[in-house]
Amino acid sequence: MAKELLSLDNGTTCSSWNYSSTRLATGSTDATFQIFDFKDPPSSSSNSLRSSFKSKVHEGNIVKIVWFPPEYGDAVACVSADGIVSLLEEIVEDSQPLQWKVRKTLGSSASKVLDVQFGISSTRLKMVAAYSDGHMRVFELLDPLELTNWQLQAEFQNVIESVSSFGKALCLSASITLNPQKGGSQESCFLVGFNSNTPELNSSKVWEFDQAHQRWLPVAELSLPEDKGDQVYAVAWAPNIGRPYEIIAVATHKGIGIWQLGLNPDHNGRLPVDRVAVLSGHEGAVWQMEWDMSGMTLATTGNDGMVRLWQSNLNGVWHQQAAFEPTS
């Protein structure tokens, strides 16, 4: 029988485990940021979580928490509903207890940050941020020991044709997912989709850094011709344990599309894509998706409060493996 580790306070809006699943960060409607640690070793039968830090980060609801890669210590990005991102780091000052402090903020009332993700490429930490005006900004951390020292590397919109012209974009949400296998000496690539009033921005596109021209280029679009304007609610890139292609999940109002992304570009530099399944079952929009470490099982949740697990069988047919109802 499952053992309850922690009961969260009313008003908790988001939570996120660190990479080793030893610490839990939560955010709430009153902008409270909280860290929980295990009282006992994870192997202990009596282990439970205790609060080790609690403080208000910013004004407004915290809607998402993203941990930095573990190589960069204990640090997180807190995304607030007002579009401000606070980068917090755990620091030690003299003999004082460990404290989490805001090291940098991004975003403004005019250009809100909707989502952020972190990746390592060319031995540098990169932060990819999606903004409410439909722009993507990629930042590089110049000093790994100083989280305030970020440099803007690139800025572009999520469109295939750079000459595309449209009115002022209004984006309600965005979702970014990085290729889990890229890193080290390789340049990162990522996929982003928007929920906006501008069809050209919405469809999920894979962006990769072109070393020869020193710029980010779109190498694939995960959308059928008749679906290009559909708003995207969530995206998730699966870890690859040896497949000759990548698997990416994209959630729209039509369901969860499972896409295969080829690894060999054509003469135009574009990667082949194939939608192999559309998963339906949630009532309402799907807002969050996570793959397991093997990239074989997809967990999804949304407006209906249900958590559903999806897998494919040996014939490549996707099906619902399990469903969990919300508890009172």
mmCIF file of C-alpha atoms in Angstrom, residues 99-289:
data_model
loop_
_atom_site.group_PDB
_atom_site.id
_atom_site.type_symbol
_atom_site.label_atom_id
_atom_site.label_comp_id
_atom_site.label_asym_id
_atom_site.label_seq_id
_atom_site.Cartn_x
_atom_site.Cartn_y
_atom_site.Cartn_z
ATOM 1 C CA GLN A 99 18.698 30.173 2.661
ATOM 2 C CA TRP A 100 17.130 30.499 -0.770
ATOM 3 C CA LYS A 101 17.602 33.923 -2.335
ATOM 4 C CA VAL A 102 16.419 35.510 -5.564
ATOM 5 C CA ARG A 103 19.456 36.012 -7.807
ATOM 6 C CA LYS A 104 17.764 37.395 -10.913
ATOM 7 C CA THR A 105 14.318 38.154 -12.358
ATOM 8 C CA LEU A 106 13.087 38.119 -15.964
ATOM 9 C CA GLY A 107 9.959 39.425 -17.634
ATOM 10 C CA SER A 108 7.765 42.498 -17.326
ATOM 11 C CA SER A 109 4.119 43.516 -17.504
ATOM 12 C CA ALA A 110 4.586 44.279 -21.207
ATOM 13 C CA SER A 111 6.403 41.052 -22.071
ATOM 14 C CA LYS A 112 5.539 38.237 -19.698
ATOM 15 C CA VAL A 113 7.517 35.019 -19.431
ATOM 16 C CA LEU A 114 5.215 32.034 -19.969
ATOM 17 C CA ASP A 115 7.658 29.129 -19.636
ATOM 18 C CA VAL A 116 11.376 28.445 -19.116
ATOM 19 C CA GLN A 117 13.602 25.381 -19.482
ATOM 20 C CA PHE A 118 17.316 24.747 -18.923
ATOM 21 C CA GLY A 119 19.836 22.784 -20.967
ATOM 22 C CA ILE A 120 23.598 22.393 -21.213
ATOM 23 C CA SER A 121 25.412 22.734 -24.530
ATOM 24 C CA SER A 122 28.978 23.616 -25.420
ATOM 25 C CA THR A 123 29.723 23.283 -21.678
ATOM 26 C CA ARG A 124 27.501 26.297 -20.922
ATOM 27 C CA LEU A 125 24.119 26.466 -19.269
ATOM 28 C CA LYS A 126 21.366 27.808 -21.501
ATOM 29 C CA MET A 127 17.960 29.081 -20.457
ATOM 30 C CA VAL A 128 15.182 29.051 -23.064
ATOM 31 C CA ALA A 129 12.261 31.372 -22.305
ATOM 32 C CA ALA A 130 8.948 31.850 -24.119
ATOM 33 C CA TYR A 131 7.257 35.245 -23.868
ATOM 34 C CA SER A 132 3.680 36.465 -24.184
ATOM 35 C CA ASP A 133 4.514 38.379 -27.384
ATOM 36 C CA GLY A 134 5.406 35.119 -29.142
ATOM 37 C CA HIS A 135 9.161 35.612 -28.906
ATOM 38 C CA MET A 136 11.706 33.059 -27.773
ATOM 39 C CA ARG A 137 14.828 34.224 -25.980
ATOM 40 C CA VAL A 138 17.858 32.048 -25.331
ATOM 41 C CA PHE A 139 20.209 33.129 -22.531
ATOM 42 C CA GLU A 140 23.673 31.815 -21.641
ATOM 43 C CA LEU A 141 25.124 31.743 -18.146
ATOM 44 C CA LEU A 142 28.556 33.359 -18.422
ATOM 45 C CA ASP A 143 29.844 32.345 -14.985
ATOM 46 C CA PRO A 144 28.710 29.004 -13.509
ATOM 47 C CA LEU A 145 29.342 30.361 -10.025
ATOM 48 C CA GLU A 146 27.253 33.491 -10.474
ATOM 49 C CA LEU A 147 23.586 33.039 -11.404
ATOM 50 C CA THR A 148 23.085 36.758 -11.978
ATOM 51 C CA ASN A 149 25.398 36.854 -14.982
ATOM 52 C CA TRP A 150 23.243 35.911 -18.012
ATOM 53 C CA GLN A 151 23.758 37.022 -21.594
ATOM 54 C CA LEU A 152 21.094 37.088 -24.301
ATOM 55 C CA GLN A 153 22.295 34.773 -27.071
ATOM 56 C CA ALA A 154 19.340 34.892 -29.465
ATOM 57 C CA GLU A 155 15.791 36.172 -29.914
ATOM 58 C CA PHE A 156 13.280 34.989 -32.523
ATOM 59 C CA GLN A 157 9.613 34.124 -33.011
ATOM 60 C CA ASN A 158 8.195 30.631 -33.309
ATOM 61 C CA VAL A 159 7.603 30.820 -37.076
ATOM 62 C CA ILE A 160 9.038 28.820 -39.965
ATOM 63 C CA GLU A 161 9.239 31.709 -42.417
ATOM 64 C CA SER A 162 11.176 34.655 -41.030
ATOM 65 C CA VAL A 163 9.287 36.986 -43.375
ATOM 66 C CA SER A 164 5.929 36.101 -41.793
ATOM 67 C CA SER A 165 3.991 39.220 -40.850
ATOM 68 C CA PHE A 166 1.023 39.419 -38.509
ATOM 69 C CA GLY A 167 -0.439 41.747 -35.920
ATOM 70 C CA LYS A 168 0.571 41.974 -32.300
ATOM 71 C CA ALA A 169 0.557 38.501 -30.812
ATOM 72 C CA LEU A 170 -1.190 37.739 -27.556
ATOM 73 C CA CYS A 171 -0.070 34.423 -26.064
ATOM 74 C CA LEU A 172 -1.903 32.981 -23.072
ATOM 75 C CA SER A 173 0.528 30.144 -22.478
ATOM 76 C CA ALA A 174 3.532 28.356 -23.956
ATOM 77 C CA SER A 175 5.259 25.033 -23.429
ATOM 78 C CA ILE A 176 8.945 24.242 -24.000
ATOM 79 C CA THR A 177 10.669 20.866 -23.951
ATOM 80 C CA LEU A 178 14.374 20.234 -24.568
ATOM 81 C CA ASN A 179 15.843 17.136 -26.161
ATOM 82 C CA PRO A 180 16.987 15.133 -23.106
ATOM 83 C CA GLN A 181 19.814 13.509 -25.099
ATOM 84 C CA LYS A 182 21.471 16.685 -26.313
ATOM 85 C CA GLY A 183 24.161 18.224 -24.181
ATOM 86 C CA GLY A 184 27.863 18.319 -23.451
ATOM 87 C CA SER A 185 29.718 19.265 -26.626
ATOM 88 C CA GLN A 186 26.496 19.218 -28.670
ATOM 89 C CA GLU A 187 24.218 22.175 -29.192
ATOM 90 C CA SER A 188 20.834 21.963 -27.566
ATOM 91 C CA CYS A 189 17.672 21.635 -29.558
ATOM 92 C CA PHE A 190 14.206 22.227 -28.212
ATOM 93 C CA LEU A 191 10.555 22.224 -29.172
ATOM 94 C CA VAL A 192 8.046 24.975 -28.334
ATOM 95 C CA GLY A 193 4.347 25.529 -28.943
ATOM 96 C CA PHE A 194 2.081 28.482 -28.077
ATOM 97 C CA ASN A 195 -1.534 28.991 -27.116
ATOM 98 C CA SER A 196 -2.093 32.336 -28.836
ATOM 99 C CA ASN A 197 -4.332 34.405 -31.124
ATOM 100 C CA THR A 198 -1.769 34.045 -33.917
ATOM 101 C CA PRO A 199 -1.985 30.732 -35.854
ATOM 102 C CA GLU A 200 1.566 31.035 -37.222
ATOM 103 C CA LEU A 201 3.013 30.892 -33.691
ATOM 104 C CA ASN A 202 0.971 28.034 -32.298
ATOM 105 C CA SER A 203 2.195 24.857 -33.976
ATOM 106 C CA SER A 204 5.051 23.059 -32.228
ATOM 107 C CA LYS A 205 8.412 23.533 -33.909
ATOM 108 C CA VAL A 206 11.821 22.008 -33.251
ATOM 109 C CA TRP A 207 14.658 24.534 -33.102
ATOM 110 C CA GLU A 208 18.340 23.633 -33.398
ATOM 111 C CA PHE A 209 21.444 25.798 -33.241
ATOM 112 C CA ASP A 210 23.305 26.037 -36.544
ATOM 113 C CA GLN A 211 27.000 26.386 -35.747
ATOM 114 C CA ALA A 212 27.928 27.381 -39.300
ATOM 115 C CA HIS A 213 25.641 30.421 -39.301
ATOM 116 C CA GLN A 214 25.539 30.957 -35.537
ATOM 117 C CA ARG A 215 21.760 31.092 -35.321
ATOM 118 C CA TRP A 216 18.755 29.000 -34.320
ATOM 119 C CA LEU A 217 16.860 27.367 -37.184
ATOM 120 C CA PRO A 218 13.537 25.492 -37.307
ATOM 121 C CA VAL A 219 14.220 21.895 -38.387
ATOM 122 C CA ALA A 220 10.753 20.351 -37.969
ATOM 123 C CA GLU A 221 7.103 21.244 -37.415
ATOM 124 C CA LEU A 222 4.933 18.803 -35.494
ATOM 125 C CA SER A 223 1.568 19.601 -37.016
ATOM 126 C CA LEU A 224 -0.539 18.350 -39.903
ATOM 127 C CA PRO A 225 -1.460 20.978 -42.546
ATOM 128 C CA GLU A 226 -5.048 21.213 -41.282
ATOM 129 C CA ASP A 227 -3.909 21.598 -37.655
ATOM 130 C CA LYS A 228 -1.207 24.271 -37.958
ATOM 131 C CA GLY A 229 -3.260 26.965 -36.230
ATOM 132 C CA ASP A 230 -4.350 24.818 -33.273
ATOM 133 C CA GLN A 231 -3.321 26.153 -29.882
ATOM 134 C CA VAL A 232 -0.741 23.994 -28.112
ATOM 135 C CA TYR A 233 -1.202 23.407 -24.384
ATOM 136 C CA ALA A 234 1.733 21.154 -23.492
ATOM 137 C CA VAL A 235 4.714 19.396 -25.080
ATOM 138 C CA ALA A 236 7.039 16.678 -23.764
ATOM 139 C CA TRP A 237 10.162 15.166 -25.369
ATOM 140 C CA ALA A 238 10.792 11.533 -24.390
ATOM 141 C CA PRO A 239 14.227 10.251 -23.331
ATOM 142 C CA ASN A 240 15.720 8.037 -26.026
ATOM 143 C CA ILE A 241 17.192 4.705 -24.938
ATOM 144 C CA GLY A 242 18.263 3.539 -28.369
ATOM 145 C CA ARG A 243 15.414 4.184 -30.786
ATOM 146 C CA PRO A 244 16.387 5.294 -34.315
ATOM 147 C CA TYR A 245 13.962 8.216 -33.910
ATOM 148 C CA GLU A 246 12.751 10.612 -31.220
ATOM 149 C CA ILE A 247 9.282 10.551 -29.625
ATOM 150 C CA ILE A 248 7.502 13.771 -28.689
ATOM 151 C CA ALA A 249 4.019 14.318 -27.224
ATOM 152 C CA VAL A 250 2.013 17.414 -28.195
ATOM 153 C CA ALA A 251 -1.314 18.281 -26.530
ATOM 154 C CA THR A 252 -3.973 20.379 -28.298
ATOM 155 C CA HIS A 253 -7.766 20.569 -27.986
ATOM 156 C CA LYS A 254 -7.938 17.608 -30.388
ATOM 157 C CA GLY A 255 -6.025 15.302 -28.042
ATOM 158 C CA ILE A 256 -2.440 14.235 -27.404
ATOM 159 C CA GLY A 257 -0.463 13.650 -30.572
ATOM 160 C CA ILE A 258 2.432 11.180 -30.385
ATOM 161 C CA TRP A 259 5.053 12.119 -32.983
ATOM 162 C CA GLN A 260 8.114 10.331 -34.283
ATOM 163 C CA LEU A 261 10.936 12.673 -35.255
ATOM 164 C CA GLY A 262 13.576 11.283 -37.601
ATOM 165 C CA LEU A 263 17.271 11.811 -36.972
ATOM 166 C CA ASN A 264 18.485 12.298 -40.558
ATOM 167 C CA PRO A 265 17.730 15.702 -42.131
ATOM 168 C CA ASP A 266 16.819 16.106 -45.799
ATOM 169 C CA HIS A 267 18.673 18.379 -48.252
ATOM 170 C CA ASN A 268 16.866 21.401 -46.751
ATOM 171 C CA GLY A 269 17.992 20.522 -43.253
ATOM 172 C CA ARG A 270 14.488 19.471 -42.167
ATOM 173 C CA LEU A 271 13.876 16.366 -40.066
ATOM 174 C CA PRO A 272 11.100 13.928 -41.079
ATOM 175 C CA VAL A 273 8.060 13.744 -38.783
ATOM 176 C CA ASP A 274 5.211 11.266 -38.470
ATOM 177 C CA ARG A 275 2.217 11.392 -36.148
ATOM 178 C CA VAL A 276 1.714 7.791 -35.047
ATOM 179 C CA ALA A 277 -1.139 8.212 -32.550
ATOM 180 C CA VAL A 278 -3.704 10.607 -31.100
ATOM 181 C CA LEU A 279 -4.592 9.867 -27.468
ATOM 182 C CA SER A 280 -7.996 10.889 -26.144
ATOM 183 C CA GLY A 281 -9.611 10.382 -22.771
ATOM 184 C CA HIS A 282 -9.183 13.599 -20.827
ATOM 185 C CA GLU A 283 -12.212 15.840 -20.441
ATOM 186 C CA GLY A 284 -10.971 19.310 -21.291
ATOM 187 C CA ALA A 285 -7.466 20.543 -21.994
ATOM 188 C CA VAL A 286 -4.295 18.649 -21.082
ATOM 189 C CA TRP A 287 -1.938 21.031 -19.273
ATOM 190 C CA GLN A 288 0.993 18.887 -18.162
ATOM 191 C CA MET A 289 2.808 15.828 -19.514
#
